[in-house]
């Protein structure tokens, strides 16, 4: 007997008020799908529509998925100039995690995985330092690859990582306080597929040492920002941000301490939204279909 | 030349996964509407669907609206056991505001009206006290009706208010710190059409003097709750809540002071969502289609 | 060579505006102390003063501490009817943690201990279930005692725990989602020394299943409360609370999920403030000297 | 009969751990004062102490205040290199408010004054536009001075304002969305006596049109910042900040709308802390003694 297959469909297209939505839902009805939830929004300042549909079918077999996608492309998407993606719900995405020495964000992701609150299959953890090997290999039982930066050129380092990824084929890369800047070439291969956590309320305190910058500026809130990585440092589309109250009594070390929880919370929300196909990127901004 | 008419359609219905959504959108497409935004959600714990659609038509005339509604009822709503309402967007709703002596919530609503941030036509302000007459009549230029409680029986008081409302026909009644309890009979006539602001984080501190209760319990956050009024005191469907940090240093008077801003913010959000047709009540709970 | 010893002094006393503060600071100056930080507050609604002083001495030896305390009691505290405690700063307090089956709060405390963000010496973890033994013994390397409830009477269970504690002598007991109610007798022995995390915004949803209660009431924020345990269930002095926004889309399971992070954050703040001698309890309310 | 006079004393001084605090409290005890509340903090990253004392005397007459201040300067402050200020509690400070065309912040300050939540004597409102004259003169009954910028040079404009202020002698100037940049010369005369509200989470989006900048960057929180004005635009010591969640659905106009409440709240907190002598500025950062 066949199980019911649930899918997410994410679409954005130039909005011309000609009921494209009826065309899309009609297409899937004809192919035996039921629509569970749907949301179409219009950008507040330009005629672009963003749509997310949860679909269920009791007849679709995996083997037919490709054919269905081709039909949708030919009959609907091309005509309406759509960018779209169809994802099978609850199928864990394969991810790779990059770290350096800071352990708190990685440990938080591993904790959530253990608590079944991170619907992902962690292929491997890659680091330029050996420090977190024990945590990853012994405690979490996951592959750990150390790719040092110092002894080899920056280019070779990235090449070595690229090779590892070619084998692993991650659908998402999470930079869990990975302290290296990735090259434009590397980033281009994983467009909107690399999520970084920056430990400030961007665009404030971009670049290095944001907690120290925050201390010196005397801000009364500190923040954290999860964003897709683009070739411009700390300039990619923001997925999630949050902030927390601090005071003049906090040293830079205190800011790091209180900020570390914030980083974990912000990153895990962003990663989960990506894993649940809730994010559309358009024009360096994200549309999030919140749960 | 005709202007484009935009409408909101709010629906809830028992969800059976048979693409009712396609039927609804199809109906409006056939009647010359374009769908701007749509959102269908399923209740997390029972098979009930909640839908909100923003529709636009360049051909619908007001005179035809009633006919269209009848057709929708006959052809769609009855068949799918829908509860629904079609509202013309941006048409200000007529509201009545009830107050007692506290002025802060009323003044905030009047300020928002002046700033064109409250899309409502305030028919009148009704109070059991004379205190705010000047603010309402002189400053805001609105009708003020004093209906005292003390000198007449509670029943007569309410009867007098009912008579005033019969003339005014408000679509929404806002209790802006109105300190009287309305009878079950009265409330029944305005089901989901009376919004109250309670100055606590319900269900904590229901009833009288919530700030004093909060002081004595030593809570570290105080809250405010906007809810529809039902015959059970402070038990109606919650529309919006918020909370703010306090400390042991706050006296009851301080809590009232800091809480007064919170009450204004929470109530105005709730009222605006109601005015923008973003709220569906089902089973003593609200579904809000957030902007 | 002697190290500098830093202490915390916590005092509360009936306030009569006769410069008791000058007497206290004078006493410690005469005994060779320097005052680093000081804070005296007056209760907002009764004449009670709360004071916290950080003191530093380069001459005090541990052996003299008892004599100094006796002198302070005799010369100052008795005269001004003070309740007070002098604590050596940065000396980790000995704590015991009670758990049942839920692991998230315990894991969070263990994580913070590992990150050196919990200045405590965890003597042991006590549970009525065996589930978390591996985490405690193998991963964290701490003693784990299972004291089952089912097979023995409630009384015997508590007796067995009391015996364990007599050996361990904890200065603080942390109930990290321990699902048993402690008897009034037990609680009396650890007055203001047992901190519980309740998974609601008290006094809302006291008692069992707060997330389910919150779901049914349709609240728009959920909360968590850390409080000292008294003989009345969920009625003890509140140390810390926080709340987080939810919506109608959240199932009870979603509330549990998002609430679990909140519980960890709220409890860890409360425990840290207790460990840093920042909490005075007076009249079922807490005064917190925030960092 | 004499009333009791309550004062605030604010001090900062290089901290050398030699019990300066005992000297200060001793001085006031000798002069017949009682200490109500006291707080001394040490900067987290340099040896500087910040102290605030609430003092009460039943014998001090206004005529003696100057003599007392001179004695404190001679006997204590000079010796310990203190910067200090003694203020009479509850004596409303004289303030001037500068506005342009935006009315929301001004209206909020006037509302708080009416509700007796702003302990200040508003001397006058100065604007480069005539728009708010009616609100100020007719509704609030306060002097309104229009000093246009366009028809005269920037220099003459500021000169005209300076002349007005010479007559009025404000102790604090509040820039309630005043859209002109004040010259370094002007600012220098009112060091730490001009509070501005900037409608972003500084240092993000300094300069013009922060809401538009925020919209284009796609941030998920917007903020507001109250700070003392220095000669460097938007770089002065931050007194208060807050942030509020927004989403991709918000247009620039929506951000302005939701941000306008935030601006009012943040500014009023900052102004009240200044009026209650709770702010010490040191090294372009503020120490706030929170209530």
mmCIF file of N, CA and C in Angstrom, chain B residues 39 103-104 111-112 114-115 117 135 249 257 260-261 265 290-291, chain D residues 39 103-104 111-112 114-115 117 135 249 257 260-261 265 290-291:
data_model
loop_
_atom_site.group_PDB
_atom_site.id
_atom_site.type_symbol
_atom_site.label_atom_id
_atom_site.label_comp_id
_atom_site.label_asym_id
_atom_site.label_seq_id
_atom_site.Cartn_x
_atom_site.Cartn_y
_atom_site.Cartn_z
ATOM 1 N N UNK B 39 -4.467 32.705 2.181
ATOM 2 C CA UNK B 39 -3.820 31.917 3.220
ATOM 3 C C UNK B 39 -4.837 30.906 3.716
ATOM 4 N N UNK B 103 -8.262 57.355 31.339
ATOM 5 C CA UNK B 103 -8.282 57.975 30.019
ATOM 6 C C UNK B 103 -7.245 57.440 29.046
ATOM 7 N N UNK B 104 -6.227 56.704 29.544
ATOM 8 C CA UNK B 104 -5.074 56.444 28.675
ATOM 9 C C UNK B 104 -5.420 55.630 27.430
ATOM 10 N N UNK B 111 -5.677 59.223 19.447
ATOM 11 C CA UNK B 111 -4.419 59.626 18.802
ATOM 12 C C UNK B 111 -4.218 58.844 17.494
ATOM 13 N N UNK B 112 -4.462 57.542 17.546
ATOM 14 C CA UNK B 112 -4.269 56.705 16.355
ATOM 15 C C UNK B 112 -5.266 57.069 15.249
ATOM 16 N N UNK B 114 -6.431 60.035 14.762
ATOM 17 C CA UNK B 114 -5.926 61.291 14.221
ATOM 18 C C UNK B 114 -4.747 61.057 13.282
ATOM 19 N N UNK B 115 -3.893 60.081 13.646
ATOM 20 C CA UNK B 115 -2.730 59.757 12.811
ATOM 21 C C UNK B 115 -3.103 58.855 11.638
ATOM 22 N N UNK B 117 -4.179 55.852 11.736
ATOM 23 C CA UNK B 117 -3.690 54.491 11.959
ATOM 24 C C UNK B 117 -4.792 53.608 12.534
ATOM 25 N N UNK B 135 -12.500 65.734 26.592
ATOM 26 C CA UNK B 135 -11.573 65.124 25.628
ATOM 27 C C UNK B 135 -12.308 64.668 24.370
ATOM 28 N N UNK B 249 11.437 46.343 42.396
ATOM 29 C CA UNK B 249 11.466 47.770 42.743
ATOM 30 C C UNK B 249 10.163 48.482 42.377
ATOM 31 N N UNK B 257 1.603 52.324 35.813
ATOM 32 C CA UNK B 257 2.199 53.284 34.899
ATOM 33 C C UNK B 257 2.790 52.581 33.678
ATOM 34 N N UNK B 260 0.239 50.779 31.493
ATOM 35 C CA UNK B 260 -0.735 51.551 30.713
ATOM 36 C C UNK B 260 -0.321 51.658 29.243
ATOM 37 N N UNK B 261 0.972 51.782 28.985
ATOM 38 C CA UNK B 261 1.428 51.787 27.588
ATOM 39 C C UNK B 261 1.177 50.436 26.925
ATOM 40 N N UNK B 265 -0.955 49.443 23.467
ATOM 41 C CA UNK B 265 -0.364 48.754 22.321
ATOM 42 C C UNK B 265 -1.101 47.469 21.993
ATOM 43 N N UNK B 290 -1.887 37.231 10.348
ATOM 44 C CA UNK B 290 -1.032 38.380 10.655
ATOM 45 C C UNK B 290 -0.615 39.116 9.400
ATOM 46 N N UNK B 291 -0.512 40.408 9.529
ATOM 47 C CA UNK B 291 -0.020 41.208 8.407
ATOM 48 C C UNK B 291 1.493 41.084 8.382
ATOM 49 N N UNK D 39 24.009 53.086 45.317
ATOM 50 C CA UNK D 39 24.499 52.081 44.378
ATOM 51 C C UNK D 39 25.870 52.515 43.906
ATOM 52 N N UNK D 103 4.772 64.628 14.132
ATOM 53 C CA UNK D 103 4.145 65.012 15.400
ATOM 54 C C UNK D 103 4.151 63.917 16.467
ATOM 55 N N UNK D 104 4.396 62.650 16.095
ATOM 56 C CA UNK D 104 4.096 61.566 17.039
ATOM 57 C C UNK D 104 4.922 61.619 18.325
ATOM 58 N N UNK D 111 1.380 64.039 25.977
ATOM 59 C CA UNK D 111 0.464 63.118 26.660
ATOM 60 C C UNK D 111 1.023 62.704 28.018
ATOM 61 N N UNK D 112 2.299 62.367 28.064
ATOM 62 C CA UNK D 112 2.920 61.937 29.326
ATOM 63 C C UNK D 112 2.962 63.088 30.347
ATOM 64 N N UNK D 114 0.759 65.438 30.536
ATOM 65 C CA UNK D 114 -0.627 65.560 31.000
ATOM 66 C C UNK D 114 -0.966 64.469 32.010
ATOM 67 N N UNK D 115 -0.421 63.275 31.774
ATOM 68 C CA UNK D 115 -0.664 62.149 32.687
ATOM 69 C C UNK D 115 0.264 62.197 33.900
ATOM 70 N N UNK D 117 3.430 61.880 33.982
ATOM 71 C CA UNK D 117 4.455 60.847 33.883
ATOM 72 C C UNK D 117 5.756 61.420 33.331
ATOM 73 N N UNK D 135 -1.226 72.361 18.024
ATOM 74 C CA UNK D 135 -1.112 71.349 19.082
ATOM 75 C C UNK D 135 -0.440 71.925 20.333
ATOM 76 N N UNK D 249 6.835 41.360 5.014
ATOM 77 C CA UNK D 249 5.560 41.912 4.547
ATOM 78 C C UNK D 249 5.447 43.409 4.782
ATOM 79 N N UNK D 257 5.324 53.271 10.584
ATOM 80 C CA UNK D 257 4.154 53.213 11.458
ATOM 81 C C UNK D 257 4.476 52.482 12.757
ATOM 82 N N UNK D 260 7.081 54.175 14.940
ATOM 83 C CA UNK D 260 6.772 55.444 15.606
ATOM 84 C C UNK D 260 6.425 55.229 17.082
ATOM 85 N N UNK D 261 5.732 54.126 17.407
ATOM 86 C CA UNK D 261 5.473 53.822 18.819
ATOM 87 C C UNK D 261 6.772 53.529 19.567
ATOM 88 N N UNK D 265 8.408 55.310 22.981
ATOM 89 C CA UNK D 265 8.720 54.575 24.202
ATOM 90 C C UNK D 265 10.186 54.722 24.589
ATOM 91 N N UNK D 290 19.198 52.027 36.947
ATOM 92 C CA UNK D 290 17.808 51.717 36.581
ATOM 93 C C UNK D 290 16.898 51.761 37.796
ATOM 94 N N UNK D 291 15.702 52.213 37.589
ATOM 95 C CA UNK D 291 14.702 52.180 38.663
ATOM 96 C C UNK D 291 14.173 50.751 38.770
#
